[in-house]
Short mmCIF file of C-alpha atoms in Angstrom, two decimals:
data_model
loop_
_atom_site.label_atom_id
_atom_site.label_comp_id
_atom_site.label_asym_id
_atom_site.label_seq_id
_atom_site.Cartn_x
_atom_site.Cartn_y
_atom_site.Cartn_z
CA MET H 91 -0.24 44.49 70.71
CA GLY H 92 -3.89 43.40 70.68
CA HIS H 93 -5.39 40.93 68.24
CA SER H 94 -7.97 42.14 65.76
CA SER H 95 -11.10 40.05 65.98
CA ARG H 96 -11.76 37.61 63.16
CA SER H 97 -14.32 34.91 62.46
CA TYR H 98 -13.52 31.21 62.55
CA SER H 99 -15.26 28.35 60.81
CA LEU H 100 -17.16 25.97 63.05
CA THR H 101 -17.60 22.47 61.70
CA PRO H 102 -20.76 20.55 62.64
CA GLU H 103 -18.67 18.16 64.73
CA THR H 104 -16.94 20.94 66.69
CA PHE H 105 -20.22 22.83 67.08
CA SER H 106 -21.80 19.71 68.59
CA ILE H 107 -19.13 19.11 71.25
CA LEU H 108 -18.75 22.82 72.04
CA ARG H 109 -22.53 23.23 72.31
CA ASP H 110 -22.73 20.26 74.69
CA LEU H 111 -19.91 21.62 76.83
CA VAL H 112 -21.60 25.03 77.07
CA GLU H 113 -24.84 23.36 78.13
CA GLU H 114 -23.03 21.24 80.73
CA ARG H 115 -21.26 24.24 82.29
CA LEU H 116 -23.78 27.09 81.83
CA GLY H 117 -27.12 25.39 81.16
CA LEU H 118 -27.57 27.34 77.92
CA TYR H 119 -28.71 25.17 75.01
CA PHE H 120 -28.17 26.08 71.35
CA ASP H 121 -29.87 24.04 68.65
CA ASN H 122 -28.28 23.34 65.28
CA GLY H 123 -29.56 26.60 63.83
CA LYS H 124 -27.52 28.63 66.33
CA SER H 125 -24.08 27.79 64.94
CA ASP H 126 -23.64 31.29 63.47
CA PHE H 127 -24.60 32.83 66.82
CA LEU H 128 -21.83 30.88 68.59
CA VAL H 129 -19.33 31.89 65.91
CA ASP H 130 -20.27 35.58 66.24
CA ARG H 131 -20.16 35.61 70.04
CA LEU H 132 -17.13 33.40 70.64
CA SER H 133 -14.78 34.37 67.78
CA PRO H 134 -13.47 37.44 69.68
CA LEU H 135 -12.61 35.18 72.62
CA VAL H 136 -10.74 32.72 70.41
CA THR H 137 -8.79 35.64 68.94
CA ALA H 138 -8.07 37.15 72.36
CA ARG H 139 -6.53 33.88 73.50
CA GLY H 140 -4.26 33.79 70.42
CA LEU H 141 -5.84 30.56 69.24
CA THR H 142 -6.48 29.59 65.62
CA SER H 143 -9.59 27.38 65.82
CA PHE H 144 -12.71 26.60 67.83
CA MET H 145 -11.30 23.14 68.47
CA ASP H 146 -8.33 24.71 70.27
CA TYR H 147 -10.77 26.83 72.25
CA TYR H 148 -12.81 23.76 73.17
CA TYR H 149 -9.68 22.09 74.54
CA LEU H 150 -8.86 25.19 76.59
CA LEU H 151 -12.35 25.30 78.11
CA LYS H 152 -12.48 21.60 78.83
CA TYR H 153 -8.93 20.73 79.88
CA ASP H 154 -6.88 23.84 80.76
CA ARG H 155 -7.72 24.14 84.44
CA ALA H 156 -5.43 27.13 84.98
CA LYS H 157 -7.25 29.25 82.40
CA ALA H 158 -10.72 27.70 82.16
CA ALA H 159 -12.33 29.22 85.27
CA GLU H 160 -11.77 32.81 84.13
CA GLU H 161 -12.53 31.93 80.53
CA TRP H 162 -15.94 30.49 81.41
CA LYS H 163 -16.84 33.88 82.91
CA ARG H 164 -16.03 35.47 79.54
CA VAL H 165 -18.10 32.83 77.73
CA ALA H 166 -21.06 33.52 80.02
CA ASP H 167 -20.74 37.27 79.35
CA ALA H 168 -20.61 36.64 75.59
CA LEU H 169 -23.55 34.22 75.34
CA THR H 170 -26.14 35.55 77.75
CA VAL H 171 -28.94 37.75 76.44
CA ASN H 172 -29.58 40.62 78.80
CA GLU H 173 -32.47 42.63 77.35
CA THR H 174 -34.61 43.62 80.31
CA TYR H 175 -36.38 46.66 81.72
CA PHE H 176 -38.12 48.02 84.80
CA TRP H 177 -41.74 47.07 85.55
CA ARG H 178 -41.63 44.08 83.16
CA GLU H 179 -44.62 41.69 83.48
CA ALA H 180 -45.95 43.97 86.21
CA ASP H 181 -48.94 41.73 87.07
CA GLN H 182 -46.52 39.31 88.73
CA VAL H 183 -44.87 42.08 90.74
CA LEU H 184 -48.27 43.31 91.90
CA ALA H 185 -49.28 39.76 92.85
CA LEU H 186 -46.10 39.60 94.91
CA THR H 187 -46.73 42.83 96.79
CA GLN H 188 -50.51 42.65 97.14
CA LYS H 189 -50.94 38.96 97.97
CA VAL H 190 -47.84 36.81 98.32
CA VAL H 191 -45.62 38.90 100.61
CA PRO H 192 -48.39 40.06 103.00
CA GLU H 193 -49.57 36.46 103.41
CA LEU H 194 -46.02 35.16 103.97
CA LEU H 195 -45.24 37.88 106.53
CA ALA H 196 -48.39 36.90 108.43
CA LEU H 197 -47.37 33.22 108.37
CA LEU H 198 -43.70 33.54 109.26
CA PRO H 199 -42.46 33.80 112.85
CA ARG H 200 -41.03 37.21 113.66
CA ALA H 201 -37.45 35.90 113.77
CA VAL H 202 -37.61 34.28 110.29
CA LYS H 203 -36.44 36.19 107.22
CA LEU H 204 -38.59 36.38 104.09
CA ARG H 205 -36.12 35.93 101.27
CA VAL H 206 -36.90 36.95 97.69
CA TRP H 207 -34.41 35.77 95.06
CA SER H 208 -34.12 37.16 91.52
CA ALA H 209 -32.20 34.23 90.04
CA ALA H 210 -31.33 35.66 86.60
CA CYS H 211 -31.22 39.37 87.31
CA ALA H 212 -29.08 40.54 84.35
CA THR H 213 -28.35 44.27 84.85
CA GLY H 214 -30.64 44.48 87.87
CA GLU H 215 -33.93 45.89 86.64
CA GLU H 216 -35.99 42.97 87.99
CA PRO H 217 -34.82 42.95 91.63
CA LEU H 218 -34.91 46.75 91.75
CA THR H 219 -38.48 46.64 90.41
CA ILE H 220 -39.32 44.19 93.20
CA ALA H 221 -37.74 46.48 95.81
CA MET H 222 -39.58 49.49 94.35
CA ALA H 223 -42.94 47.72 94.37
CA LEU H 224 -42.43 46.46 97.93
CA ASN H 225 -41.58 49.99 99.03
CA GLU H 226 -44.66 51.39 97.29
CA ALA H 227 -46.77 48.83 99.15
CA GLY H 228 -45.22 49.89 102.48
CA LEU H 229 -43.57 46.50 102.92
CA LEU H 230 -39.88 47.25 102.46
CA ASP H 231 -39.64 48.80 105.93
CA ASP H 232 -40.13 45.31 107.35
CA ASP H 233 -36.57 44.22 108.16
CA ARG H 234 -37.53 40.56 107.68
CA ILE H 235 -37.54 41.06 103.90
CA GLU H 236 -34.26 40.28 102.14
CA ILE H 237 -33.74 40.59 98.38
CA ASP H 238 -30.98 38.61 96.68
CA ALA H 239 -30.15 38.99 92.99
CA SER H 240 -27.84 36.84 90.92
CA ASP H 241 -26.61 36.21 87.42
CA VAL H 242 -24.03 33.94 85.81
CA SER H 243 -22.41 36.92 84.05
CA GLU H 244 -20.01 39.05 86.07
CA GLU H 245 -20.15 41.73 83.37
CA VAL H 246 -23.87 42.40 83.84
CA LEU H 247 -23.54 42.21 87.62
CA GLN H 248 -20.99 45.02 87.50
CA LYS H 249 -23.61 47.15 85.74
CA ALA H 250 -26.26 46.11 88.26
CA ARG H 251 -24.00 47.09 91.15
CA LEU H 252 -23.41 50.48 89.51
CA GLY H 253 -27.14 51.31 89.42
CA LEU H 254 -27.01 53.49 86.28
CA TYR H 255 -29.53 52.89 83.50
CA ARG H 256 -30.35 54.09 80.01
CA GLU H 257 -33.70 55.61 79.19
CA ARG H 258 -34.65 52.41 77.34
CA SER H 259 -34.64 50.44 80.60
CA LEU H 260 -37.21 52.83 82.06
CA ARG H 261 -39.63 52.70 79.12
CA SER H 262 -42.39 50.80 80.98
CA LEU H 263 -41.89 52.43 84.37
CA PRO H 264 -44.81 54.64 85.52
CA ALA H 265 -43.78 58.31 85.35
CA GLU H 266 -44.36 58.94 89.05
CA LEU H 267 -42.01 56.08 89.97
CA LYS H 268 -39.34 57.37 87.61
CA THR H 269 -39.56 60.76 89.30
CA LYS H 270 -39.48 59.23 92.77
CA TYR H 271 -36.67 56.69 92.37
CA PHE H 272 -34.34 58.04 89.66
CA ARG H 273 -32.08 61.04 89.13
CA GLU H 274 -30.58 62.01 85.79
CA GLU H 275 -26.82 61.75 85.69
CA SER H 276 -24.76 62.48 82.55
CA GLY H 277 -27.52 61.32 80.21
CA LEU H 278 -28.22 58.18 82.27
CA TRP H 279 -30.56 57.50 85.19
CA ARG H 280 -29.25 56.60 88.67
CA VAL H 281 -31.54 54.55 90.87
CA ASP H 282 -32.12 55.76 94.43
CA PRO H 283 -29.08 54.60 96.50
CA ALA H 284 -31.19 53.59 99.52
CA LEU H 285 -33.39 51.36 97.32
CA HIS H 286 -30.33 49.94 95.54
CA ALA H 287 -28.76 49.09 98.90
CA ARG H 288 -31.67 46.76 99.73
CA VAL H 289 -30.53 44.33 97.01
CA ARG H 290 -27.58 41.97 97.56
CA TRP H 291 -25.77 41.00 94.34
CA HIS H 292 -24.16 37.59 93.74
CA GLN H 293 -22.65 35.63 90.86
CA VAL H 294 -24.50 32.30 90.63
CA ASN H 295 -24.42 29.63 87.94
CA LEU H 296 -27.80 27.86 87.99
CA VAL H 297 -26.20 24.67 86.66
CA ASP H 298 -24.05 24.47 89.81
CA GLN H 299 -26.33 22.74 92.31
CA ALA H 300 -24.32 23.81 95.35
CA GLU H 301 -24.55 27.47 94.32
CA VAL H 302 -28.29 27.19 93.67
CA GLU H 303 -28.91 25.55 97.05
CA ARG H 304 -27.50 28.64 98.83
CA PHE H 305 -30.39 30.74 97.52
CA ALA H 306 -33.18 28.28 96.66
CA CYS H 307 -34.27 28.24 100.31
CA SER H 308 -36.00 31.56 99.49
CA SER H 309 -39.78 31.77 99.91
CA VAL H 310 -40.06 33.58 96.57
CA ILE H 311 -37.97 32.95 93.46
CA PHE H 312 -38.17 34.97 90.26
CA CYS H 313 -36.53 33.06 87.40
CA ARG H 314 -38.06 34.79 84.41
CA ASN H 315 -37.11 34.51 80.74
CA LEU H 316 -34.13 32.25 81.35
CA PHE H 317 -35.55 28.74 80.91
CA ILE H 318 -36.33 29.50 77.26
CA TYR H 319 -32.56 29.12 76.73
CA PHE H 320 -32.29 25.86 78.69
CA SER H 321 -32.81 22.30 77.50
CA ARG H 322 -35.66 20.37 79.07
CA ALA H 323 -33.24 18.24 81.13
CA THR H 324 -31.36 21.24 82.54
CA MET H 325 -34.58 23.08 83.28
CA LEU H 326 -35.97 20.08 85.17
CA GLU H 327 -32.78 19.75 87.20
CA VAL H 328 -32.86 23.42 88.27
CA VAL H 329 -36.59 23.37 89.04
CA ASP H 330 -36.22 20.20 91.11
CA THR H 331 -33.50 21.92 93.19
CA PHE H 332 -35.78 24.92 93.66
CA TYR H 333 -38.61 22.70 94.84
CA ARG H 334 -36.47 20.61 97.16
CA CYS H 335 -34.97 23.66 98.90
CA MET H 336 -37.91 26.09 99.03
CA PRO H 337 -39.99 26.33 102.21
CA ARG H 338 -43.75 25.79 102.19
CA PRO H 339 -45.45 27.76 100.85
CA GLY H 340 -42.93 28.77 98.20
CA TYR H 341 -43.65 30.83 95.12
CA LEU H 342 -41.84 30.53 91.77
CA PHE H 343 -42.41 33.21 89.11
CA LEU H 344 -41.46 32.39 85.50
CA GLY H 345 -41.64 34.48 82.33
CA ALA H 346 -44.84 34.64 80.29
CA ALA H 347 -43.35 32.45 77.55
CA GLU H 348 -42.24 29.73 79.98
CA SER H 349 -44.14 26.79 81.44
CA LEU H 350 -43.50 23.86 83.75
CA LEU H 351 -46.77 22.13 82.91
CA ARG H 352 -45.19 19.60 80.53
CA LEU H 353 -42.28 18.87 82.84
CA GLY H 354 -44.38 17.13 85.45
CA THR H 355 -42.85 18.94 88.43
CA ALA H 356 -44.33 18.94 91.93
CA PHE H 357 -45.19 22.66 91.76
CA GLU H 358 -48.87 23.59 91.64
CA PHE H 359 -49.95 26.14 89.04
CA GLU H 360 -52.11 28.83 90.61
CA ALA H 361 -53.65 32.18 89.76
CA VAL H 362 -52.64 34.93 92.18
CA GLY H 363 -54.37 38.19 91.34
CA ASN H 364 -53.87 38.68 87.59
CA ALA H 365 -50.73 36.55 87.48
CA PHE H 366 -49.93 32.85 87.33
CA VAL H 367 -47.45 31.42 89.81
CA TYR H 368 -45.93 28.01 90.54
CA VAL H 369 -46.46 27.18 94.22
CA LYS H 370 -44.92 24.64 96.58
CA ARG H 371 -47.69 23.71 99.03
#
């Protein structure tokens, strides 16, 4: 018999230690005004485990090794915000296809792969937009190009691997691209299977340095609209790993609301076409 979901009280003391644990494991930072958000998102998980308090849940996450690994996946699914859509911040995508990728292909030896990593891909709209734009520019036929996409949430990755989208996700996509790359299926839109197959999907926690290092050797990293949820310290740690592992030149694309300028990183801030990019020279 399943539990009905209920809400639990979260004392300031428990909120503080639970918030710090979430930041340590997932990188997500919640200030003191986000206590209600944590209660809303995590209460169903406390109920599902048959626990009676957030303190019990904290102990499970921190000390119960047998259960914690799977439970952290559920926490990631519950706390991540996954609102995204195709052709978002298109100036960056056009800078990638018109300037960055052609220049990198000219620089790289024929035997070297050009890796593009979408580091917080949610349900997959961003890496599929990249693949679409590269194909439109006649670049996706180059077998040196590899596109990796990752997220901390297994739940959203399952949706990304499925390749089915609601109309809302296509709201900014040019009509001709919708016609070319999508087919209606039971009220949803299925992305072209050949395009979808060009993206490799992975579960990656950006707070886990070893996991990040596997992909940060990419020449191009898109990490858009994620750092707004990170503390300054966590953001700096991730960006430093990016910089250390990326080849030269390496290009880092962030969301419009994000900036590294106050962090004092080694990346140079450059205009590429109509977009701004952080570059490792």
